[in-house]
N, CA, C and O of each residue as an XYZ file, in Angstrom:
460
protein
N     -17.511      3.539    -26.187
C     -17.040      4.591    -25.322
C     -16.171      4.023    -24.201
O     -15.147      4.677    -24.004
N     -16.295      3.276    -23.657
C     -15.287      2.002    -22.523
C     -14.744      1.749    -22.969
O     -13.803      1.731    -22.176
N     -14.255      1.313    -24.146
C     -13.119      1.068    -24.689
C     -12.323      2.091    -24.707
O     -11.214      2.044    -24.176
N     -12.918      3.458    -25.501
C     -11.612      4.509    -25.126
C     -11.786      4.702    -24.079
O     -10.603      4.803    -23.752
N     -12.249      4.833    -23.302
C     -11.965      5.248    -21.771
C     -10.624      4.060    -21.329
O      -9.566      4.386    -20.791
N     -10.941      2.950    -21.642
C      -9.985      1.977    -21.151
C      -8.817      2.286    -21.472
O      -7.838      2.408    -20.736
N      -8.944      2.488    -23.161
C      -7.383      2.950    -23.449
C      -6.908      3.909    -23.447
O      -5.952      3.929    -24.221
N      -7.136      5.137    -22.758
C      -6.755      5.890    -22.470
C      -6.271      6.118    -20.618
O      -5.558      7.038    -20.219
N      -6.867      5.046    -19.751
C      -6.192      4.899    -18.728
C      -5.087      3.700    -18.517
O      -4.321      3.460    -17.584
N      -5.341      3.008    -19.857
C      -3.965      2.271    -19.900
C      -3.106      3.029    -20.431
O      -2.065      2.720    -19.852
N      -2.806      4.053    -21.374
C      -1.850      4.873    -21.731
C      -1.112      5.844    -20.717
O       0.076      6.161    -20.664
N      -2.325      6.264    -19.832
C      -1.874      7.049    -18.422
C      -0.963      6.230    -17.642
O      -0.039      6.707    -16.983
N      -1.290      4.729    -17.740
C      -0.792      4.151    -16.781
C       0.866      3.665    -17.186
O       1.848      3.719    -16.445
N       0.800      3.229    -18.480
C       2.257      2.860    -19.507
C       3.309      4.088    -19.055
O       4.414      3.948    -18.531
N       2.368      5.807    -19.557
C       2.929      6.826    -19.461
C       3.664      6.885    -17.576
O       4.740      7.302    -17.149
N       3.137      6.608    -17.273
C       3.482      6.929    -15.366
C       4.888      5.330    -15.160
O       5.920      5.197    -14.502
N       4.534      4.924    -15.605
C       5.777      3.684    -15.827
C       6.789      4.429    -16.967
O       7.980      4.437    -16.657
N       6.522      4.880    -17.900
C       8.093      5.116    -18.488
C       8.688      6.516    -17.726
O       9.894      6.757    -17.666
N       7.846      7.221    -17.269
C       8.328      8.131    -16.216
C       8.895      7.669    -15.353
O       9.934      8.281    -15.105
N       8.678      6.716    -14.648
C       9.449      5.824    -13.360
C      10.838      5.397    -13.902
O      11.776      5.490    -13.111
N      11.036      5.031    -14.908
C      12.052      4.041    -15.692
C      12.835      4.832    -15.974
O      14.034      4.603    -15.814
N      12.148      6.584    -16.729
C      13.406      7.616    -16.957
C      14.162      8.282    -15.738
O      15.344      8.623    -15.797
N      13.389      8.423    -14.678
C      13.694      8.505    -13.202
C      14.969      7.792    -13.129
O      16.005      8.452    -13.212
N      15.032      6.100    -12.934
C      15.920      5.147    -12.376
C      16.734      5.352    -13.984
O      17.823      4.815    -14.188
N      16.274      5.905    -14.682
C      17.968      5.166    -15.661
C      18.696      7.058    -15.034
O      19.865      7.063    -14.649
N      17.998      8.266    -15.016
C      18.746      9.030    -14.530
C      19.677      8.754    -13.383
O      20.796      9.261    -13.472
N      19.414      8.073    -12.380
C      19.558      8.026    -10.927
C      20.750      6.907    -11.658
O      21.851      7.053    -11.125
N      20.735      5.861    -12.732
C      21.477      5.110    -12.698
C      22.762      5.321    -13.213
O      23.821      4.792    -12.876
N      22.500      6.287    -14.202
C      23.815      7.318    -15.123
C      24.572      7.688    -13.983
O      25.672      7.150    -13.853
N      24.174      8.543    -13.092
C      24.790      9.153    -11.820
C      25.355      8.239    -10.807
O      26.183      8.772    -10.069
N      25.098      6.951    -10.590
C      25.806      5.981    -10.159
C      26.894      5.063    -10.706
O      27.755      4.449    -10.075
N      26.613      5.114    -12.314
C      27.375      3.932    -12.536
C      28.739      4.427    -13.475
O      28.810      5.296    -14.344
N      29.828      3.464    -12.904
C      30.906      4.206    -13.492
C      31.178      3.953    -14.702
O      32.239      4.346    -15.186
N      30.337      3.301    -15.371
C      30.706      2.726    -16.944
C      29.601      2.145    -17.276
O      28.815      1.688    -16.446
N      29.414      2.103    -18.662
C      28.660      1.305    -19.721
C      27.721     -0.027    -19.166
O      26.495     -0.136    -19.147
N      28.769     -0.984    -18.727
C      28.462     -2.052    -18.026
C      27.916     -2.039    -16.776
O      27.396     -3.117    -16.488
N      27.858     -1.290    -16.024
C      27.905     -1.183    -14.497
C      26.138     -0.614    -14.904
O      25.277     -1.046    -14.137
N      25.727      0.184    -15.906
C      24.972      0.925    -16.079
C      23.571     -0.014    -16.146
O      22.588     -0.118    -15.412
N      24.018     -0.676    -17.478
C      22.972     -2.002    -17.970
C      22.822     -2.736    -17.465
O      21.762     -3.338    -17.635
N      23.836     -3.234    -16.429
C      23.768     -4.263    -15.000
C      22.533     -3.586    -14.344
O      21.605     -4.305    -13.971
N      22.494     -2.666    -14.234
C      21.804     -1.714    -13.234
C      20.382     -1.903    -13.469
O      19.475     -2.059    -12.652
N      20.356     -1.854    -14.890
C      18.953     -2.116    -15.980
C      18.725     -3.222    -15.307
O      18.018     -3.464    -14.329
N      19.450     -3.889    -15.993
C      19.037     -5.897    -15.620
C      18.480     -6.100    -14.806
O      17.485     -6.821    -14.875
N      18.998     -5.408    -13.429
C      18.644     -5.382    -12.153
C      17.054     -5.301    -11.988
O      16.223     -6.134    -11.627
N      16.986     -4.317    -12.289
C      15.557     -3.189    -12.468
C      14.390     -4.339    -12.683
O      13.527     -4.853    -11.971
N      14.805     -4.454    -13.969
C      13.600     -5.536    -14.699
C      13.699     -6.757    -13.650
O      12.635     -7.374    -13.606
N      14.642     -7.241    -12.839
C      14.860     -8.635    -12.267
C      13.662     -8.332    -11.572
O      12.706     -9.033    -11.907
N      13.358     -7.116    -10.322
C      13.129     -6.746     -8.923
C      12.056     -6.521     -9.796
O      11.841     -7.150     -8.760
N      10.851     -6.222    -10.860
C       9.692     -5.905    -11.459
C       9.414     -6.918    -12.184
O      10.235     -7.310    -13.014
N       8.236     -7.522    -12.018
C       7.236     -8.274    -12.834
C       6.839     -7.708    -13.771
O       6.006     -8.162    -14.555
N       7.356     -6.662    -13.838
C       6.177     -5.836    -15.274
C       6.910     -5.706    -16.267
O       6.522     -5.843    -17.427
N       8.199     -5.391    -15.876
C       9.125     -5.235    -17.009
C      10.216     -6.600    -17.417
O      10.431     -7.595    -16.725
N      10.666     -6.334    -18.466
C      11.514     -7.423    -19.647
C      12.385     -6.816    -19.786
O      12.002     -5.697    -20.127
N      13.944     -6.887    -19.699
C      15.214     -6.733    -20.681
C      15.688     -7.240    -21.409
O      16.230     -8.131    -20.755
N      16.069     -7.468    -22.856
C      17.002     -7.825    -23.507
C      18.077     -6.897    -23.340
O      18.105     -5.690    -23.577
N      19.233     -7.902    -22.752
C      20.793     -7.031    -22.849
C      21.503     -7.262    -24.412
O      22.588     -6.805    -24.774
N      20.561     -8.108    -25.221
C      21.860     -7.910    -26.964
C      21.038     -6.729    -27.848
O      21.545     -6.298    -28.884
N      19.530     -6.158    -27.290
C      18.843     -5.153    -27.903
C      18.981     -4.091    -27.291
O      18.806     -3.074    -27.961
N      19.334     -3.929    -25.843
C      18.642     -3.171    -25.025
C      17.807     -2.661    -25.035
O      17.767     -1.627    -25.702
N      16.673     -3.093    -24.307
C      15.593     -2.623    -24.795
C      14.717     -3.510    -23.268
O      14.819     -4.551    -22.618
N      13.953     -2.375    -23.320
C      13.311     -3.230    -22.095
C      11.576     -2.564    -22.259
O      11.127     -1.504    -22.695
N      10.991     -3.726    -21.699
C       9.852     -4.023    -22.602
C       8.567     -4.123    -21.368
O       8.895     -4.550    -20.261
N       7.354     -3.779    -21.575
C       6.445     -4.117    -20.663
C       5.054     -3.935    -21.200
O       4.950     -3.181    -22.167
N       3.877     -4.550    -20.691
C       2.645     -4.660    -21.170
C       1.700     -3.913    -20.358
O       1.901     -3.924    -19.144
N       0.679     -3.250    -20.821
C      -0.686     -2.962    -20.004
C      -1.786     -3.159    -20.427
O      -2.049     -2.774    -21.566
N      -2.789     -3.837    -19.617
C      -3.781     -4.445    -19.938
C      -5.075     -3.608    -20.308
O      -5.566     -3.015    -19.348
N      -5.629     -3.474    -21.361
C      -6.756     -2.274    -21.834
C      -8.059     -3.332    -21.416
O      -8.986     -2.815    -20.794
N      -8.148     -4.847    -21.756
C      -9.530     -5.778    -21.720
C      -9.227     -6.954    -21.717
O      -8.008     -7.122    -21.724
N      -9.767     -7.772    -21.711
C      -9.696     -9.007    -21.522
C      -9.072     -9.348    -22.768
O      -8.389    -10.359    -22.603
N      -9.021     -8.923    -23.949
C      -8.497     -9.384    -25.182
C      -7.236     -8.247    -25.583
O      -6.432     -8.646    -26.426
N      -7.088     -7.242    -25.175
C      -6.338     -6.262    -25.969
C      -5.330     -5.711    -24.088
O      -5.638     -5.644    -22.898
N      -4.034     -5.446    -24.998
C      -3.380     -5.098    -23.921
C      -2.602     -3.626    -25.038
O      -2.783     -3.451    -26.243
N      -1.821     -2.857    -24.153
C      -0.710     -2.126    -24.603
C       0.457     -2.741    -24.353
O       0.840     -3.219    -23.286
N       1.229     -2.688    -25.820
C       2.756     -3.025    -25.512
C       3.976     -1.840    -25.722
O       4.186     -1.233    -26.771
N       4.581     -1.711    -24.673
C       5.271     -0.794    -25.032
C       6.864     -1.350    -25.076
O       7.245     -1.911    -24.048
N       7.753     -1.244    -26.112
C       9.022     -1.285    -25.828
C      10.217      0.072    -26.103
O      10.378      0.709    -27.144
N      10.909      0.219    -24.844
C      12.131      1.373    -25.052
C      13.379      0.846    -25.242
O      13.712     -0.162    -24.619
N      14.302      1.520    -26.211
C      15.908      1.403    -26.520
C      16.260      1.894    -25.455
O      15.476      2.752    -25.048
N      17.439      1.639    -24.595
C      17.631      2.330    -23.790
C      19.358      1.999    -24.396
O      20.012      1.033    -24.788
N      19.540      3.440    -24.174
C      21.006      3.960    -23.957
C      21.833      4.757    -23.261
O      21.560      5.782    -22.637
N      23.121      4.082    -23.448
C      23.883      4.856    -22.282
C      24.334      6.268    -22.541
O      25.137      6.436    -23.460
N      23.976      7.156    -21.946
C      23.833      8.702    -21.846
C      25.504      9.199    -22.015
O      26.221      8.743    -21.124
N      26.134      9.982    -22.938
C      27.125     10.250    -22.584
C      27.144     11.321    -22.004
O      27.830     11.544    -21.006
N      26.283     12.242    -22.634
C      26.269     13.654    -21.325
C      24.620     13.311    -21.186
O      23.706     12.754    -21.792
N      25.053     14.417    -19.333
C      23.683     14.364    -18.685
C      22.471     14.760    -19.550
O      21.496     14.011    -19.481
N      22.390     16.001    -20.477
C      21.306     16.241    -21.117
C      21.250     15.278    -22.365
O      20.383     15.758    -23.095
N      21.716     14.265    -22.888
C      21.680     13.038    -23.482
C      20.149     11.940    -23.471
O      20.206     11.437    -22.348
N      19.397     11.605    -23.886
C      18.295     10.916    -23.753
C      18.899      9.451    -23.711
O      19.682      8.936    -24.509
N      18.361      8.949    -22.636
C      18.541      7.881    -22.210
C      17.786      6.693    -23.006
O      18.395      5.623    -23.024
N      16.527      6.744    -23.672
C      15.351      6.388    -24.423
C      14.725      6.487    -25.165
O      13.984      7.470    -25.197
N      14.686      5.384    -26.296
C      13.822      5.825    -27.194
C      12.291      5.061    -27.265
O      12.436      3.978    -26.697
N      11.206      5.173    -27.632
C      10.045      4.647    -27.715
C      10.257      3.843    -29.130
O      10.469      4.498    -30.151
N      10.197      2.398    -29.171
C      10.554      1.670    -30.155
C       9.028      0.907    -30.459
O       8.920      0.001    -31.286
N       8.205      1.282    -29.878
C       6.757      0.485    -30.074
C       5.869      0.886    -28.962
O       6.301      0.640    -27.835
N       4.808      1.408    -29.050
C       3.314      2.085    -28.265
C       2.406      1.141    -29.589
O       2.269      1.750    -30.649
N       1.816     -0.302    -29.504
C       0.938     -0.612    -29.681
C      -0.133     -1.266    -29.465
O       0.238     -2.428    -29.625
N      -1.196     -1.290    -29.213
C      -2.500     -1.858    -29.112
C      -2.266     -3.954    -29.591
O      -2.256     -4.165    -30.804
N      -2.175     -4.692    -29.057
C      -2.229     -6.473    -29.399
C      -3.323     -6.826    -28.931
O      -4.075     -6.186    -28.195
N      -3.464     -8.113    -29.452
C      -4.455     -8.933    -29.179
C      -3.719     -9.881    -28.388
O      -2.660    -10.475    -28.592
N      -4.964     -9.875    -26.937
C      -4.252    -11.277    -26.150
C      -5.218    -12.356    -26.126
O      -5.269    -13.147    -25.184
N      -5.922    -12.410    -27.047
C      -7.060    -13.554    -26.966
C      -7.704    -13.585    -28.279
O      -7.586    -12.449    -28.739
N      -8.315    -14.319    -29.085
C      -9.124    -14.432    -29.904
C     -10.108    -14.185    -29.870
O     -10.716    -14.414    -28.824
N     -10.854    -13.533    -31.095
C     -11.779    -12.785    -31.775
C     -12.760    -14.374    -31.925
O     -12.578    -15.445    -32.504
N     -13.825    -13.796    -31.066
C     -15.078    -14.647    -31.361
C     -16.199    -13.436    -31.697
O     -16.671    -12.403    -31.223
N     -16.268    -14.253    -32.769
C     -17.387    -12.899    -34.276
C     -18.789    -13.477    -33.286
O     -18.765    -14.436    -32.514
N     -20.009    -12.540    -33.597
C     -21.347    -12.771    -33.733
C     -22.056    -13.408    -34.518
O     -22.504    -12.502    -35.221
N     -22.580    -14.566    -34.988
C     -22.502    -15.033    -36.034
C     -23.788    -15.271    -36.320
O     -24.125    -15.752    -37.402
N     -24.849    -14.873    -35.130
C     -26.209    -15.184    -34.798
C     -26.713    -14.209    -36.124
O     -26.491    -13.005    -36.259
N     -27.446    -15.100    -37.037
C     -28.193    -14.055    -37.660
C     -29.751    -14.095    -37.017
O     -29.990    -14.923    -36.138
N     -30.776    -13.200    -37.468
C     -32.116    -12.810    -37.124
C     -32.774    -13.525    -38.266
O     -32.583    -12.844    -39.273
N     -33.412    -14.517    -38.525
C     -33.908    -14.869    -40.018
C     -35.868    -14.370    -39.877
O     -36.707    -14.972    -39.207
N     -36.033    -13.457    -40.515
C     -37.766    -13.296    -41.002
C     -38.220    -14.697    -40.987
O     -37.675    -15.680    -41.489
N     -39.348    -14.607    -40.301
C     -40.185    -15.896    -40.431
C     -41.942    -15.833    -40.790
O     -42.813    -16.698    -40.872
N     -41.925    -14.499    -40.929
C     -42.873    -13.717    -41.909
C     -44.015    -12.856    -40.798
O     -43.515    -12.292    -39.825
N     -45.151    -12.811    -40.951
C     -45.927    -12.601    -40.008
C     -46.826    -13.562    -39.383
O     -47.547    -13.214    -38.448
């Protein structure tokens, strides 16, 4: 049951970050006078945040949230340049569950030793 509870306030939390991100790429369309000026803008973004990653030859910018000591969320978005305002800036290219640590099994068995 903690586990979904966990991952479901790491999803709240991923979700409230790509909301922030669609925010600034809006705010960034409306500033920038071109293509380049735009993704600069990106670059920027991810520079000034620890949380987030850009690749400028994918575009795509990338970030993690932590569900447990072993399992995180990874999320990565396409991001593109909007030609008109009602244009989506983003696509969701990966929402998945990783492993950040290794699986140590139970291995203890119980052996009968009679009565």
């Amino acid at each position: 049951m903690e586990q979904t509870e966990n991952y479901y306030t790491c999803c709240a939390s991923a979700t409230e970050t790509v909301s922030e991100i669609r925010d600034d790429l809006e705010q960034y369309r409306e500033k920038a006078s071109d293509e380049t000026r735009y993704f600069s803008m990106i670059q920027k973004l991810a520079d000034t945040r620890d949380d987030l990653s850009w690749d400028s030859h994918s575009h795509t910018l990338s970030f993690s949230v932590g569900i447990s000591e072993t399992q995180q969320l990874s999320v990565v978005l396409e991001i593109f340049y909007p030609q008109k305002k009602s244009s989506s800036a983003y696509q969701i290219l990966q929402w998945n569950t990783e492993l950040t640590g290794s699986w140590q099994p139970d291995n203890h068995q119980n052996v009968f030793k009679g009565e």
